Short mmCIF file of N, CA and C in Angstrom, two decimals:
data_model
loop_
_atom_site.label_atom_id
_atom_site.label_comp_id
_atom_site.label_asym_id
_atom_site.label_seq_id
_atom_site.Cartn_x
_atom_site.Cartn_y
_atom_site.Cartn_z
N UNK A 1 0.85 -1.19 0.00
CA UNK A 1 0.00 0.00 0.00
C UNK A 1 0.89 1.24 0.00
N UNK A 2 0.57 2.20 -0.83
CA UNK A 2 1.34 3.42 -0.91
C UNK A 2 0.99 4.34 0.25
N UNK A 3 2.00 5.07 0.69
CA UNK A 3 1.75 6.11 1.68
C UNK A 3 1.31 7.35 0.92
N UNK A 4 0.19 7.94 1.34
CA UNK A 4 -0.43 8.98 0.52
C UNK A 4 0.22 10.35 0.65
N UNK A 5 0.73 10.70 1.83
CA UNK A 5 1.35 12.01 2.06
C UNK A 5 0.44 13.15 1.63
N UNK A 6 -0.85 12.99 1.77
CA UNK A 6 -1.77 14.07 1.48
C UNK A 6 -1.93 14.37 0.00
N UNK A 7 -1.46 13.51 -0.87
CA UNK A 7 -1.54 13.79 -2.30
C UNK A 7 -2.94 13.54 -2.85
N UNK A 8 -3.69 12.64 -2.23
CA UNK A 8 -5.07 12.42 -2.64
C UNK A 8 -5.88 12.03 -1.42
N UNK A 9 -7.16 12.34 -1.43
CA UNK A 9 -7.98 11.96 -0.28
C UNK A 9 -8.17 10.44 -0.22
N UNK A 10 -8.37 9.95 0.99
CA UNK A 10 -8.66 8.53 1.16
C UNK A 10 -10.13 8.30 0.82
N UNK A 11 -10.38 7.41 -0.12
CA UNK A 11 -11.75 7.14 -0.53
C UNK A 11 -12.40 6.14 0.42
N UNK A 12 -13.69 6.01 0.31
CA UNK A 12 -14.43 5.04 1.12
C UNK A 12 -13.87 3.64 0.88
N UNK A 13 -13.56 3.32 -0.39
CA UNK A 13 -13.03 2.00 -0.71
C UNK A 13 -11.66 1.79 -0.08
N UNK A 14 -10.81 2.83 -0.11
CA UNK A 14 -9.50 2.75 0.53
C UNK A 14 -9.66 2.47 2.02
N UNK A 15 -10.61 3.17 2.64
CA UNK A 15 -10.82 3.02 4.08
C UNK A 15 -11.28 1.60 4.41
N UNK A 16 -12.22 1.09 3.64
CA UNK A 16 -12.73 -0.26 3.88
C UNK A 16 -11.60 -1.27 3.71
N UNK A 17 -10.77 -1.07 2.68
CA UNK A 17 -9.64 -1.98 2.47
C UNK A 17 -8.69 -1.95 3.66
N UNK A 18 -8.39 -0.76 4.15
CA UNK A 18 -7.49 -0.65 5.30
C UNK A 18 -8.10 -1.31 6.54
N UNK A 19 -9.39 -1.10 6.75
CA UNK A 19 -10.04 -1.70 7.91
C UNK A 19 -10.06 -3.23 7.79
N UNK A 20 -10.24 -3.73 6.57
CA UNK A 20 -10.23 -5.17 6.37
C UNK A 20 -8.84 -5.73 6.69
N UNK A 21 -7.78 -5.00 6.28
CA UNK A 21 -6.43 -5.44 6.58
C UNK A 21 -6.16 -5.42 8.08
N UNK A 22 -6.64 -4.37 8.74
CA UNK A 22 -6.48 -4.27 10.19
C UNK A 22 -7.23 -5.41 10.88
N UNK A 23 -8.44 -5.71 10.41
CA UNK A 23 -9.23 -6.78 11.00
C UNK A 23 -8.54 -8.13 10.80
N UNK A 24 -7.96 -8.33 9.62
CA UNK A 24 -7.24 -9.57 9.36
C UNK A 24 -6.05 -9.71 10.31
N UNK A 25 -5.31 -8.62 10.50
CA UNK A 25 -4.19 -8.65 11.44
C UNK A 25 -4.67 -8.91 12.86
N UNK A 26 -5.79 -8.27 13.23
CA UNK A 26 -6.34 -8.48 14.57
C UNK A 26 -6.69 -9.95 14.78
N UNK A 27 -7.30 -10.56 13.75
CA UNK A 27 -7.67 -11.96 13.87
C UNK A 27 -6.44 -12.85 14.02
N UNK A 28 -5.37 -12.52 13.29
CA UNK A 28 -4.13 -13.28 13.44
C UNK A 28 -3.56 -13.13 14.85
N UNK A 29 -3.58 -11.89 15.36
CA UNK A 29 -3.04 -11.65 16.69
C UNK A 29 -3.90 -12.33 17.76
N UNK A 30 -5.22 -12.28 17.57
CA UNK A 30 -6.10 -12.89 18.56
C UNK A 30 -5.89 -14.40 18.60
N UNK A 31 -5.46 -14.98 17.50
CA UNK A 31 -5.16 -16.40 17.49
C UNK A 31 -4.07 -16.77 18.48
N UNK A 32 -3.12 -15.83 18.68
CA UNK A 32 -2.06 -16.07 19.66
C UNK A 32 -2.53 -15.82 21.08
N UNK A 33 -3.63 -15.11 21.21
CA UNK A 33 -4.12 -14.73 22.54
C UNK A 33 -5.36 -15.52 22.94
N UNK A 34 -5.63 -16.63 22.26
CA UNK A 34 -6.90 -17.32 22.50
C UNK A 34 -6.98 -17.95 23.88
N UNK A 35 -5.86 -18.03 24.61
CA UNK A 35 -5.92 -18.55 25.96
C UNK A 35 -6.00 -17.44 27.00
N UNK A 36 -5.96 -16.18 26.52
CA UNK A 36 -6.02 -15.03 27.42
C UNK A 36 -7.37 -14.36 27.30
N UNK A 37 -7.65 -13.47 28.25
CA UNK A 37 -8.89 -12.69 28.16
C UNK A 37 -8.81 -11.72 27.00
N UNK A 38 -9.93 -11.50 26.36
CA UNK A 38 -9.99 -10.56 25.25
C UNK A 38 -9.85 -9.14 25.80
N UNK A 39 -8.97 -8.35 25.18
CA UNK A 39 -8.73 -7.00 25.67
C UNK A 39 -9.86 -6.07 25.23
N UNK A 40 -10.01 -4.98 25.96
CA UNK A 40 -11.03 -3.99 25.60
C UNK A 40 -10.72 -3.35 24.26
N UNK A 41 -9.44 -3.29 23.88
CA UNK A 41 -9.06 -2.64 22.63
C UNK A 41 -9.64 -3.37 21.42
N UNK A 42 -9.92 -4.66 21.56
CA UNK A 42 -10.44 -5.39 20.41
C UNK A 42 -11.89 -5.01 20.11
N UNK A 43 -12.57 -4.41 21.08
CA UNK A 43 -13.97 -4.06 20.87
C UNK A 43 -14.15 -3.06 19.74
N UNK A 44 -13.20 -2.12 19.60
CA UNK A 44 -13.35 -1.12 18.52
C UNK A 44 -13.22 -1.80 17.17
N UNK A 45 -12.37 -2.82 17.07
CA UNK A 45 -12.25 -3.55 15.81
C UNK A 45 -13.55 -4.30 15.51
N UNK A 46 -14.13 -4.86 16.54
CA UNK A 46 -15.40 -5.58 16.36
C UNK A 46 -16.49 -4.62 15.87
N UNK A 47 -16.50 -3.39 16.43
CA UNK A 47 -17.50 -2.42 16.01
C UNK A 47 -17.29 -2.02 14.55
N UNK A 48 -16.03 -1.82 14.15
CA UNK A 48 -15.75 -1.46 12.76
C UNK A 48 -16.18 -2.59 11.84
N UNK A 49 -15.87 -3.84 12.23
CA UNK A 49 -16.24 -4.98 11.41
C UNK A 49 -17.75 -5.10 11.30
N UNK A 50 -18.46 -4.88 12.40
CA UNK A 50 -19.91 -4.97 12.38
C UNK A 50 -20.50 -3.90 11.46
N UNK A 51 -20.01 -2.67 11.56
CA UNK A 51 -20.51 -1.60 10.70
C UNK A 51 -20.17 -1.88 9.25
N UNK A 52 -18.97 -2.44 9.01
CA UNK A 52 -18.58 -2.80 7.65
C UNK A 52 -19.54 -3.84 7.09
N UNK A 53 -19.88 -4.83 7.90
CA UNK A 53 -20.80 -5.87 7.46
C UNK A 53 -22.19 -5.31 7.17
N UNK A 54 -22.56 -4.28 7.93
CA UNK A 54 -23.87 -3.68 7.73
C UNK A 54 -23.87 -2.65 6.59
N UNK A 55 -22.68 -2.37 6.05
CA UNK A 55 -22.57 -1.42 4.95
C UNK A 55 -22.72 0.02 5.37
N UNK A 56 -22.44 0.31 6.64
CA UNK A 56 -22.60 1.67 7.13
C UNK A 56 -21.34 2.50 6.94
N UNK A 57 -20.24 1.87 6.61
CA UNK A 57 -18.98 2.61 6.40
C UNK A 57 -18.82 2.85 4.91
#
């Protein structure tokens, strides 16, 4: 992924792609933490994923 440096605005599609990549990384990381309690920080990712699934983003 290119770093934009303000040369063009981030489109809705760019944002969804980035959130999908973040969610994929979160899922990989959570795989290592499956024996630990889920952190509060993961809730924001869950909310983004839920809104993405609902098409609100």
